[in-house]
Coordinates of C-alpha atoms in Angstrom, one line a residue:
M1 CA 33.5 39.5 -52.1
S2 CA 29.7 39.6 -51.8
D3 CA 28.3 40.7 -48.5
K4 CA 26.3 37.5 -47.9
T5 CA 29.6 35.7 -47.1
R6 CA 30.4 37.2 -43.6
G7 CA 30.4 34.9 -40.6
G8 CA 28.2 35.9 -37.7
Q9 CA 25.9 38.1 -39.9
F10 CA 23.0 35.5 -39.5
L11 CA 22.3 37.5 -36.4
V12 CA 21.5 40.8 -38.1
K13 CA 20.4 39.8 -41.5
E14 CA 17.5 37.8 -42.8
T15 CA 18.6 34.7 -44.6
K16 CA 16.4 33.3 -47.4
C17 CA 15.9 29.6 -47.5
E18 CA 17.1 29.6 -51.2
D19 CA 20.4 30.8 -49.9
I20 CA 21.3 27.9 -47.6
F21 CA 22.6 24.5 -48.5
T22 CA 20.9 21.6 -47.0
P23 CA 21.5 17.8 -47.0
E24 CA 18.8 17.5 -49.6
D25 CA 21.2 19.4 -51.9
F26 CA 23.9 16.7 -52.1
S27 CA 25.1 16.1 -55.5
E28 CA 25.1 12.5 -57.1
E29 CA 28.8 12.4 -56.5
Q30 CA 28.4 13.3 -52.9
L31 CA 25.6 10.6 -52.4
M32 CA 27.8 8.0 -53.9
M33 CA 30.7 9.1 -51.6
R34 CA 28.3 8.8 -48.6
D35 CA 27.2 5.4 -49.6
S36 CA 30.7 4.1 -50.0
V37 CA 31.7 5.5 -46.6
K38 CA 28.6 3.9 -45.0
E39 CA 29.5 0.6 -46.6
F40 CA 33.1 0.8 -45.1
V41 CA 31.7 1.7 -41.7
D42 CA 29.1 -1.1 -41.6
K43 CA 31.5 -3.7 -42.7
E44 CA 34.8 -2.7 -41.0
L45 CA 33.6 -0.8 -37.9
W46 CA 30.0 -1.5 -36.8
A47 CA 30.4 -5.2 -37.5
H48 CA 33.4 -5.3 -35.1
K49 CA 32.3 -2.9 -32.4
D50 CA 33.3 -5.2 -29.6
R51 CA 36.9 -5.1 -30.7
F52 CA 37.0 -1.3 -30.2
E53 CA 35.4 -1.7 -26.8
K54 CA 38.0 -4.3 -25.8
K55 CA 40.8 -1.8 -26.5
D56 CA 42.0 -3.5 -29.7
Y57 CA 44.4 -0.6 -30.7
A58 CA 45.8 -2.7 -33.5
Y59 CA 42.4 -3.0 -35.1
T60 CA 41.9 0.7 -35.0
E61 CA 45.2 1.1 -36.8
S62 CA 44.4 -1.5 -39.4
S63 CA 41.0 0.1 -39.9
M64 CA 42.8 3.4 -40.4
R65 CA 45.0 1.8 -43.1
K66 CA 42.0 0.4 -44.9
A67 CA 40.4 3.9 -44.8
G68 CA 43.7 5.2 -46.3
E69 CA 43.6 2.6 -49.1
L70 CA 40.0 3.8 -50.0
G71 CA 41.3 7.4 -50.2
L72 CA 39.2 8.4 -47.2
L73 CA 42.2 9.9 -45.3
G74 CA 42.9 12.3 -48.2
V75 CA 39.5 13.8 -48.9
A76 CA 40.6 17.3 -47.8
V77 CA 44.1 17.0 -49.2
P78 CA 44.7 18.8 -52.6
E79 CA 45.3 16.4 -55.5
E80 CA 48.9 17.5 -56.1
Y81 CA 49.8 15.9 -52.7
G82 CA 48.1 12.7 -53.2
G83 CA 44.6 13.5 -51.9
L84 CA 41.1 13.7 -53.4
G85 CA 40.9 17.5 -53.2
M86 CA 37.3 17.5 -52.3
G87 CA 35.3 20.7 -51.4
F88 CA 34.6 21.5 -47.8
V89 CA 31.0 20.1 -47.9
S90 CA 32.2 16.7 -49.2
T91 CA 34.9 16.5 -46.4
M92 CA 32.2 17.2 -43.8
L93 CA 30.0 14.5 -45.4
V94 CA 32.9 12.0 -45.1
C95 CA 33.6 13.0 -41.5
D96 CA 29.9 12.7 -40.7
Y97 CA 29.3 9.2 -42.0
I98 CA 32.6 7.7 -41.0
S99 CA 32.1 8.7 -37.4
G100 CA 28.8 7.0 -36.4
A101 CA 29.9 3.5 -35.5
T102 CA 32.5 4.1 -32.8
G103 CA 34.1 7.1 -31.2
S104 CA 37.4 5.2 -31.1
F105 CA 37.8 5.2 -34.8
S106 CA 36.3 8.7 -35.4
T107 CA 38.8 10.1 -33.0
A108 CA 41.7 8.5 -34.7
F109 CA 40.3 9.7 -38.1
G110 CA 39.7 13.1 -36.9
A111 CA 43.1 13.5 -35.2
H112 CA 44.9 12.3 -38.3
T113 CA 43.0 14.1 -41.0
G114 CA 42.3 17.2 -39.1
I115 CA 44.8 18.4 -36.6
G116 CA 47.4 15.8 -37.7
T117 CA 47.5 16.5 -41.5
M118 CA 45.9 19.8 -41.9
P119 CA 48.5 22.1 -40.2
I120 CA 51.0 21.0 -42.9
T121 CA 48.6 21.3 -45.8
L122 CA 47.6 24.8 -44.6
Y123 CA 50.9 26.2 -43.2
G124 CA 53.6 24.0 -44.6
T125 CA 56.2 25.1 -47.1
E126 CA 56.1 23.4 -50.6
E127 CA 59.0 21.2 -49.5
Q128 CA 57.2 20.2 -46.2
K129 CA 54.0 19.4 -48.1
K130 CA 55.7 17.3 -50.7
K131 CA 57.6 15.3 -48.1
Y132 CA 54.8 14.6 -45.6
V133 CA 51.3 15.1 -47.0
P134 CA 51.3 12.3 -49.6
K135 CA 52.3 9.7 -47.0
L136 CA 49.6 11.1 -44.6
A137 CA 46.9 11.2 -47.3
S138 CA 47.5 7.5 -48.2
G139 CA 47.6 6.2 -44.7
E140 CA 51.2 5.0 -45.1
W141 CA 52.0 7.4 -42.2
F142 CA 49.8 8.7 -39.4
G143 CA 49.8 12.1 -37.8
A144 CA 49.3 13.3 -34.3
Y145 CA 49.1 16.7 -32.7
C146 CA 51.0 17.7 -29.5
L147 CA 49.4 20.9 -28.0
T148 CA 48.2 20.1 -24.5
E149 CA 50.5 19.8 -21.6
P150 CA 49.9 19.0 -17.9
G151 CA 49.8 22.7 -17.1
A152 CA 48.4 24.0 -20.4
G153 CA 44.9 22.8 -21.3
S154 CA 42.4 25.4 -22.3
D155 CA 45.1 28.0 -21.8
A156 CA 46.9 26.5 -24.8
N157 CA 49.5 29.2 -25.3
S158 CA 50.9 28.7 -21.7
G159 CA 52.9 25.5 -22.6
K160 CA 56.3 25.0 -21.1
T161 CA 57.9 22.8 -23.8
K162 CA 61.0 24.5 -25.1
A163 CA 62.7 24.7 -28.4
V164 CA 66.5 25.7 -28.4
L165 CA 68.4 26.6 -31.5
S166 CA 71.7 24.7 -31.9
E167 CA 74.9 26.8 -32.1
D168 CA 75.5 26.0 -35.6
G169 CA 71.9 27.0 -36.5
T170 CA 71.0 23.7 -38.1
H171 CA 68.3 22.3 -35.8
Y172 CA 66.2 22.9 -32.7
S173 CA 66.3 20.8 -29.6
I174 CA 62.8 20.3 -28.2
T175 CA 62.2 19.3 -24.5
G176 CA 58.9 19.0 -22.7
Q177 CA 55.9 16.8 -21.9
K178 CA 52.6 16.6 -23.9
M179 CA 49.5 14.8 -22.7
W180 CA 46.2 13.3 -24.1
I181 CA 48.0 12.9 -27.5
S182 CA 45.6 11.0 -29.8
N183 CA 47.2 8.5 -32.2
A184 CA 50.4 8.7 -30.2
G185 CA 50.8 5.0 -30.2
F186 CA 51.0 4.5 -33.9
C187 CA 51.8 7.8 -35.5
S188 CA 54.8 8.6 -37.7
V189 CA 54.8 12.3 -37.3
F190 CA 53.9 14.9 -34.7
I191 CA 52.9 18.5 -35.0
V192 CA 54.5 19.8 -31.8
F193 CA 54.1 23.2 -30.3
A194 CA 57.0 24.6 -28.2
R195 CA 58.3 28.0 -27.1
I196 CA 61.6 29.5 -28.4
G197 CA 63.2 31.6 -25.7
D198 CA 60.8 34.0 -24.0
D199 CA 58.5 34.4 -27.0
K200 CA 55.1 35.5 -26.2
N201 CA 53.6 32.8 -28.5
I202 CA 54.5 29.2 -29.1
T203 CA 55.9 27.9 -32.4
G204 CA 54.8 24.8 -34.4
F205 CA 57.2 22.1 -35.6
I206 CA 56.9 18.9 -37.7
V207 CA 58.6 16.2 -35.7
E208 CA 59.1 12.7 -37.0
N209 CA 58.4 9.9 -34.4
D210 CA 61.9 8.3 -33.8
P211 CA 62.3 6.9 -30.3
S212 CA 66.1 7.1 -30.7
N213 CA 65.8 10.8 -31.0
G214 CA 64.7 11.4 -27.3
I215 CA 61.0 10.6 -27.8
S216 CA 59.4 8.4 -25.3
M217 CA 55.8 7.7 -24.2
N218 CA 53.7 6.5 -21.2
E219 CA 51.4 3.5 -21.5
E220 CA 48.0 4.0 -23.0
E221 CA 45.5 6.0 -20.9
H222 CA 42.6 4.2 -19.4
K223 CA 39.5 6.2 -20.5
L224 CA 35.8 6.4 -19.9
G225 CA 35.1 6.1 -23.7
I226 CA 36.8 6.1 -27.1
R227 CA 38.7 3.1 -25.5
A228 CA 40.5 1.9 -28.7
S229 CA 41.7 5.3 -29.7
S230 CA 45.4 5.6 -28.8
T231 CA 45.9 8.3 -26.2
R232 CA 49.3 8.7 -24.5
Q233 CA 51.6 11.2 -22.8
V234 CA 54.6 12.0 -25.0
F235 CA 58.0 13.2 -23.7
F236 CA 60.5 15.0 -25.7
N237 CA 64.1 15.1 -24.4
D238 CA 66.5 17.2 -26.5
T239 CA 64.7 15.8 -29.6
K240 CA 66.5 17.3 -32.6
V241 CA 64.4 18.9 -35.3
P242 CA 65.9 20.4 -38.4
V243 CA 65.2 24.1 -38.7
E244 CA 63.5 23.5 -42.1
N245 CA 60.8 21.6 -40.0
M246 CA 59.5 24.7 -38.4
L247 CA 55.8 25.1 -39.4
S248 CA 55.0 28.6 -40.7
E249 CA 57.1 31.2 -38.9
R250 CA 58.5 31.6 -35.4
G251 CA 55.7 32.5 -32.8
N252 CA 52.9 31.5 -35.2
G253 CA 52.1 28.3 -33.3
F254 CA 49.2 29.8 -31.3
K255 CA 47.6 31.0 -34.5
I256 CA 48.2 27.7 -36.2
A257 CA 46.7 25.8 -33.2
M258 CA 43.5 28.1 -33.1
N259 CA 42.9 27.8 -36.8
A260 CA 43.4 24.1 -36.8
L261 CA 40.8 23.9 -34.0
N262 CA 38.3 26.0 -35.9
V263 CA 38.2 23.4 -38.6
G264 CA 38.4 20.7 -36.0
R265 CA 35.3 22.1 -34.3
I266 CA 33.0 22.1 -37.3
K267 CA 34.2 18.6 -38.2
L268 CA 33.6 17.5 -34.7
A269 CA 30.0 18.6 -35.0
A270 CA 29.8 16.5 -38.2
A271 CA 31.3 13.6 -36.3
C272 CA 28.4 13.7 -33.8
L273 CA 25.7 13.4 -36.5
D274 CA 25.7 9.9 -37.7
A275 CA 26.1 8.6 -34.1
Q276 CA 22.6 10.3 -33.4
R277 CA 21.2 8.8 -36.5
R278 CA 22.4 5.3 -35.5
V279 CA 21.4 5.7 -31.8
T280 CA 17.9 6.9 -32.8
S281 CA 17.4 4.1 -35.3
N282 CA 18.5 1.4 -32.8
A283 CA 16.2 2.9 -30.1
V284 CA 13.2 3.0 -32.6
K285 CA 13.9 -0.7 -33.6
Y286 CA 14.1 -1.7 -29.9
A287 CA 11.0 0.2 -29.0
N288 CA 9.1 -1.6 -31.9
E289 CA 10.2 -5.0 -30.7
R290 CA 10.0 -4.6 -26.9
I291 CA 6.6 -5.8 -25.6
Q292 CA 5.4 -4.6 -22.2
F293 CA 1.8 -4.8 -21.0
N294 CA 1.0 -6.6 -24.2
T295 CA 2.0 -3.6 -26.3
A296 CA 5.2 -2.5 -28.2
I297 CA 6.7 0.2 -26.1
S298 CA 6.9 2.4 -29.1
S299 CA 3.2 3.1 -28.7
F300 CA 3.7 4.6 -25.2
G301 CA 3.6 8.4 -25.1
A302 CA 6.7 8.6 -22.7
I303 CA 8.9 6.7 -25.1
R304 CA 7.3 8.5 -28.3
S305 CA 8.2 11.8 -26.7
K306 CA 11.9 10.8 -26.3
L307 CA 12.1 9.4 -29.9
A308 CA 10.7 12.7 -31.3
E309 CA 13.2 14.8 -29.4
M310 CA 16.1 12.6 -30.4
A311 CA 15.2 12.8 -34.1
T312 CA 14.5 16.5 -34.0
N313 CA 17.9 17.3 -32.5
A314 CA 19.7 15.1 -35.1
Y315 CA 17.8 16.9 -37.9
A316 CA 18.6 20.4 -36.5
G317 CA 22.3 19.4 -36.1
E318 CA 22.4 18.3 -39.8
S319 CA 20.6 21.4 -40.9
A320 CA 23.0 23.8 -39.2
S321 CA 26.2 21.9 -39.8
Y322 CA 25.7 21.7 -43.6
R323 CA 24.5 25.3 -43.8
A324 CA 27.8 26.4 -42.3
A325 CA 29.9 24.0 -44.3
K326 CA 28.6 25.4 -47.5
D327 CA 29.1 29.0 -46.4
I328 CA 32.8 28.1 -45.7
E329 CA 33.1 26.3 -49.0
D330 CA 31.6 29.2 -50.9
R331 CA 34.0 31.6 -49.1
I332 CA 37.0 29.4 -50.0
V333 CA 35.9 29.2 -53.7
A334 CA 35.4 33.0 -53.9
R335 CA 38.8 33.7 -52.5
E336 CA 40.5 31.2 -54.8
A337 CA 38.6 32.9 -57.7
E338 CA 40.3 36.2 -56.6
G339 CA 43.7 34.5 -57.0
T340 CA 44.4 33.6 -53.4
S341 CA 46.3 30.4 -52.9
H342 CA 44.3 27.3 -51.7
Q343 CA 46.1 27.4 -48.4
E344 CA 45.2 31.0 -47.7
A345 CA 41.7 30.6 -49.0
E346 CA 40.9 27.7 -46.8
L347 CA 42.4 29.3 -43.7
K348 CA 40.5 32.6 -44.3
G349 CA 37.2 30.7 -45.2
V350 CA 37.2 28.8 -42.0
E351 CA 38.3 31.7 -39.9
E352 CA 35.4 33.8 -41.3
Y353 CA 33.0 31.3 -39.9
A354 CA 34.8 30.6 -36.6
I355 CA 31.6 31.8 -34.6
E356 CA 29.4 29.2 -36.4
C357 CA 32.1 26.5 -35.9
S358 CA 32.1 27.1 -32.1
I359 CA 28.3 27.2 -32.1
L360 CA 28.0 23.9 -33.9
K361 CA 30.6 22.2 -31.7
V362 CA 28.7 23.0 -28.6
A363 CA 25.2 22.3 -29.8
V364 CA 25.9 19.0 -31.5
S365 CA 28.2 17.5 -29.0
E366 CA 25.6 18.2 -26.3
D367 CA 22.8 16.8 -28.5
V368 CA 24.7 13.5 -29.1
Q369 CA 25.1 13.1 -25.4
A370 CA 21.4 13.6 -24.7
C371 CA 20.5 11.3 -27.6
A372 CA 22.7 8.5 -26.2
D373 CA 21.4 9.0 -22.7
E374 CA 17.8 8.7 -23.9
G375 CA 18.9 5.7 -26.0
I376 CA 19.9 3.9 -22.8
Q377 CA 16.6 4.8 -21.1
I378 CA 14.5 3.4 -24.0
F379 CA 16.4 0.2 -23.7
G380 CA 16.0 0.2 -20.0
G381 CA 18.2 -2.3 -18.1
M382 CA 19.5 -3.7 -21.5
G383 CA 20.7 -0.2 -22.2
F384 CA 23.1 -0.3 -19.3
S385 CA 24.6 -3.6 -20.5
E386 CA 27.5 -4.0 -22.8
D387 CA 25.5 -6.4 -24.9
T388 CA 23.7 -3.5 -26.6
P389 CA 25.5 -0.5 -28.3
M390 CA 23.9 2.2 -26.2
E391 CA 26.3 2.2 -23.2
S392 CA 29.4 2.6 -25.5
A393 CA 27.6 5.4 -27.5
W394 CA 27.1 7.1 -24.2
R395 CA 30.6 6.9 -23.0
D396 CA 32.1 7.8 -26.4
A397 CA 29.9 10.9 -26.6
R398 CA 31.2 12.3 -23.4
I399 CA 34.6 13.4 -24.8
A400 CA 33.0 15.5 -27.5
R401 CA 32.2 18.2 -25.0
I402 CA 35.8 18.4 -23.8
Y403 CA 38.2 18.1 -26.8
E404 CA 38.8 20.7 -29.5
G405 CA 38.2 23.4 -26.9
T406 CA 35.7 22.7 -24.0
N407 CA 32.1 23.7 -24.5
E408 CA 32.6 26.4 -21.9
I409 CA 35.6 27.9 -23.9
N410 CA 33.6 27.6 -27.1
R411 CA 30.5 29.3 -25.6
M412 CA 32.6 32.3 -24.5
L413 CA 34.5 32.4 -27.8
S414 CA 31.3 32.5 -29.8
V415 CA 30.1 35.7 -28.2
G416 CA 33.6 37.1 -27.8
M417 CA 34.4 36.7 -31.5
L418 CA 31.1 38.2 -32.5
I419 CA 31.8 41.4 -30.4
K420 CA 35.3 41.5 -31.9
K421 CA 33.8 41.3 -35.4
A422 CA 31.5 44.1 -34.4
M423 CA 34.3 46.3 -33.3
K424 CA 36.1 45.7 -36.6
G425 CA 33.0 46.7 -38.5
H426 CA 32.6 43.3 -40.0
V427 CA 29.2 42.7 -38.4
D428 CA 27.0 45.7 -37.5
L429 CA 25.7 44.9 -34.1
L430 CA 25.4 48.5 -32.8
G431 CA 22.8 49.7 -35.4
P432 CA 20.4 46.8 -34.8
A433 CA 21.0 46.9 -31.0
M434 CA 20.1 50.6 -31.0
K435 CA 16.8 49.8 -33.0
V436 CA 15.9 47.3 -30.4
S437 CA 16.3 49.7 -27.6
E438 CA 14.1 52.2 -29.6
E439 CA 11.6 49.6 -30.1
L440 CA 11.4 48.8 -26.3
M441 CA 10.7 52.6 -25.7
G442 CA 8.0 52.6 -28.3
I443 CA 4.4 51.3 -28.2
P444 CA 4.1 47.7 -29.4
S445 CA 1.9 47.1 -32.4
F446 CA -1.3 45.2 -31.6
D447 CA -2.1 44.2 -35.2
T448 CA -2.4 40.5 -35.7
P449 CA 0.1 39.7 -38.6
D450 CA -0.9 37.5 -41.4
F451 CA 0.5 34.0 -40.6
S452 CA -1.2 32.1 -43.4
E453 CA 2.1 31.2 -45.0
L454 CA 4.2 28.3 -43.8
F455 CA 6.6 29.3 -41.0
A456 CA 5.5 33.0 -41.1
E457 CA 5.0 33.1 -37.4
E458 CA 8.1 31.0 -36.7
K459 CA 10.3 33.4 -38.8
G460 CA 8.8 36.3 -36.9
I461 CA 9.8 34.6 -33.7
I462 CA 13.4 34.0 -34.9
A463 CA 13.6 37.7 -35.7
N464 CA 12.5 38.4 -32.2
L465 CA 14.9 36.0 -30.6
K466 CA 17.6 37.9 -32.4
K467 CA 16.4 41.0 -30.7
V468 CA 16.7 39.3 -27.3
F469 CA 20.3 38.7 -28.0
L470 CA 21.0 42.2 -29.2
M471 CA 19.2 43.6 -26.1
V472 CA 21.0 41.4 -23.6
A473 CA 24.5 41.5 -25.3
G474 CA 24.1 45.1 -26.3
S475 CA 23.4 46.2 -22.7
A476 CA 26.1 44.0 -21.3
V477 CA 28.8 45.5 -23.8
Q478 CA 27.6 49.0 -22.9
K479 CA 27.8 48.3 -19.2
Y480 CA 31.1 46.3 -19.0
G481 CA 32.9 47.4 -22.3
P482 CA 36.3 45.5 -22.7
D483 CA 35.8 44.0 -19.2
L484 CA 33.0 41.8 -20.4
D485 CA 35.4 38.8 -20.6
A486 CA 35.5 38.8 -16.8
H487 CA 31.7 38.2 -16.7
Q488 CA 31.7 34.6 -17.8
Q489 CA 28.4 33.6 -16.5
L490 CA 26.7 36.4 -18.5
L491 CA 28.7 35.4 -21.7
M492 CA 27.4 31.9 -21.2
A493 CA 23.8 33.0 -21.1
A494 CA 24.3 35.1 -24.1
S495 CA 26.0 32.3 -26.0
D496 CA 23.1 29.9 -25.3
I497 CA 20.7 32.4 -26.9
L498 CA 23.1 32.9 -29.9
I499 CA 23.4 29.0 -30.3
E500 CA 19.6 28.5 -30.2
I501 CA 19.1 31.2 -32.8
Y502 CA 21.4 29.7 -35.3
M503 CA 20.2 26.1 -34.8
A504 CA 16.5 27.0 -34.9
E505 CA 16.8 29.3 -37.9
S506 CA 18.8 26.6 -39.8
T507 CA 16.2 24.1 -39.1
I508 CA 13.4 26.2 -40.3
L509 CA 15.2 27.4 -43.4
R510 CA 16.1 23.9 -44.4
T511 CA 12.4 22.8 -44.0
E512 CA 11.0 25.8 -45.7
K513 CA 13.3 25.0 -48.7
L514 CA 12.2 21.3 -48.6
A515 CA 8.5 22.3 -48.5
K516 CA 8.9 24.6 -51.4
N517 CA 10.7 21.9 -53.5
Q518 CA 8.5 18.9 -52.5
G519 CA 5.2 20.3 -51.3
E520 CA 4.1 20.9 -47.7
D521 CA 2.0 17.7 -47.6
K522 CA 5.1 15.6 -48.3
V523 CA 7.2 16.9 -45.4
Q524 CA 4.8 17.1 -42.5
E525 CA 7.3 15.4 -40.2
Q526 CA 10.0 17.9 -41.0
I527 CA 7.7 20.8 -40.4
A528 CA 6.8 19.3 -37.1
M529 CA 10.5 19.0 -36.2
A530 CA 11.3 22.5 -37.1
K531 CA 8.4 23.8 -35.0
L532 CA 9.3 21.5 -32.1
Y533 CA 12.9 22.7 -32.2
L534 CA 11.9 26.3 -32.2
Y535 CA 9.5 25.8 -29.3
K536 CA 12.3 24.4 -27.1
A537 CA 14.6 27.1 -28.3
V538 CA 12.3 29.9 -27.3
D539 CA 12.2 28.3 -23.8
I540 CA 15.9 28.3 -23.5
V541 CA 16.2 31.9 -24.8
N542 CA 13.6 32.9 -22.3
S543 CA 15.2 31.4 -19.3
R544 CA 18.8 32.4 -20.2
G545 CA 17.7 35.9 -21.2
K546 CA 15.9 36.4 -17.9
E547 CA 19.0 35.0 -16.0
G548 CA 21.2 37.6 -17.7
I549 CA 18.8 40.6 -17.4
I550 CA 18.1 40.0 -13.7
S551 CA 21.8 39.6 -12.9
F552 CA 23.2 42.7 -14.5
A553 CA 20.3 45.2 -14.8
E554 CA 18.2 46.8 -12.1
G555 CA 15.3 49.2 -11.4
D556 CA 13.6 50.6 -14.6
E557 CA 16.2 49.2 -17.0
Q558 CA 15.6 45.7 -15.7
R559 CA 11.7 46.1 -15.8
M560 CA 12.0 47.5 -19.4
M561 CA 14.2 44.6 -20.6
L562 CA 12.0 42.0 -18.9
M563 CA 9.0 43.4 -20.8
G564 CA 11.0 43.3 -23.9
L565 CA 12.0 39.7 -23.2
K566 CA 8.3 38.7 -22.7
R567 CA 7.3 40.4 -25.9
F568 CA 10.1 38.9 -28.0
T569 CA 9.4 35.4 -26.8
K570 CA 5.7 35.3 -27.2
Y571 CA 3.8 33.1 -29.6
T572 CA 0.6 34.4 -31.1
N573 CA -0.5 30.8 -31.6
N574 CA 1.2 28.4 -29.3
P575 CA 2.1 25.1 -31.1
N576 CA 0.6 21.8 -29.8
V577 CA 3.8 20.2 -28.6
V578 CA 2.3 16.7 -28.0
A579 CA 0.8 16.7 -31.5
L580 CA 4.0 17.7 -33.1
R581 CA 5.9 14.9 -31.3
E582 CA 3.1 12.5 -32.4
V583 CA 3.6 13.4 -36.1
I584 CA 7.4 12.8 -35.9
T585 CA 7.3 9.5 -34.0
S586 CA 4.5 8.0 -36.1
K587 CA 6.9 8.3 -39.1
L588 CA 9.9 6.9 -37.2
V589 CA 8.0 4.0 -35.8
A590 CA 6.4 3.2 -39.3
E591 CA 9.9 3.4 -41.0
N592 CA 11.6 1.6 -38.0
E593 CA 14.6 4.0 -38.2
Y594 CA 15.7 7.6 -38.4
C595 CA 14.5 8.5 -41.9
F596 CA 14.8 12.2 -42.5

């Protein structure tokens, strides 16, 4: 396995732009797939957006059936079980473009293809896969996932649902209550997590939805957004499940749940991308048409600033999401080439990049909310009305920061997993952290570096932001050791630094690759977005770094680290932020849509 394939190593290694995958690298086949998904979405979903807002659950279900007929529910399913067996990047692409019109459909799609089908594909026996997966891939059956309980939310392993083995050893009886179950209203099969005896960990089961077998449900939940996605409480009362329907082995449920969520997280990031493109395009069109003071509002600086930021975050989200997706795909392919089964290869491939999956989930879900919020603002009073698509986009975006592990949990996970990887020797954090502390003691160089090459200064800054993370996280680990988990506010600050490094670096590398392939003059707007994103990232790193340092260090150590922070977040040549935004918005306004 080549060294380049480790997750989390972006922090301690320089990545070359040639080594990352970007949306400009999609194959002909992938572009055709994207276009057919867009056609489906425009015709079946966007054109009937009002039906989703009016809680037309039946329409969500029939749209899912149509997606099944087109093969879209089986993109990630291997061919031998009736799927299209596409690579990880292609499955991301479908998830991205199918999710932009309405959160109701994208939730149904994500819950079915991800956490509803995938646990069987990845953990099922041959018999289980043959029995269930083809029906799920075709949309004949729909899947749901029962993990959360009234007392077990973020602490998923604390569920009280019980599974008791029958005296004759043929089946388990499952009893308990599950809540927030997506697709519950129309699903045929549940993945249910329950505890056997006093086991430390929960166990997964495949349970067919048969009301005569002790399965009942509450009415549909009334929700802020994703209104036409079916969400119900599900009750199991002595529900009999044959022993052969246990998923993987006893006590493996928590692991299954966590790994399903890793895939869910990066797919959730993808599911927030096209929503940003659509919201941005709608905002640009409206700003070009809306006349105030005898001028289109798209010519006002206050509006132009918003449009530039919306487009920049969408571009950064794409850059980082597809970079990670291809890293995962390469890892899967490499493992299969070594003779590992598809199941194991996919599991290990995603698990390797769990840090990146958590980073993306947080960053992109927060960007889509900000994007929809500014979309409402650009529309003004009309944005607040149900007659325009902005308020539903804003409501639908809100859930993305909660499900698949809250953003707070994912922030702490990203840093926690990185430190675990360092302890295992998978990522060398200690060496680079020691170098940073030596550098802090040394005399800084006062030479002016050569910044003539595109992004030379920006890449230097990224390298310095990595030093900030190593300095803050390194000192925190030294100080608190294994008790670091108890210092959540510090972990949150460190994770924001980590997130900005990955997002900003991905954006710069994508743009550098683009400039090398197409010529700098052809991609001025993308260059402006990469520089604008980095400028904002430096600000965040500076503020979060300072908060961390002054909260856990004192005296000389604090002074030394604050000096380091200042040194590591300094530009030699500050960018002209207003000019950067102007470059970006001029292109958006001229094209009348998000066009990158």
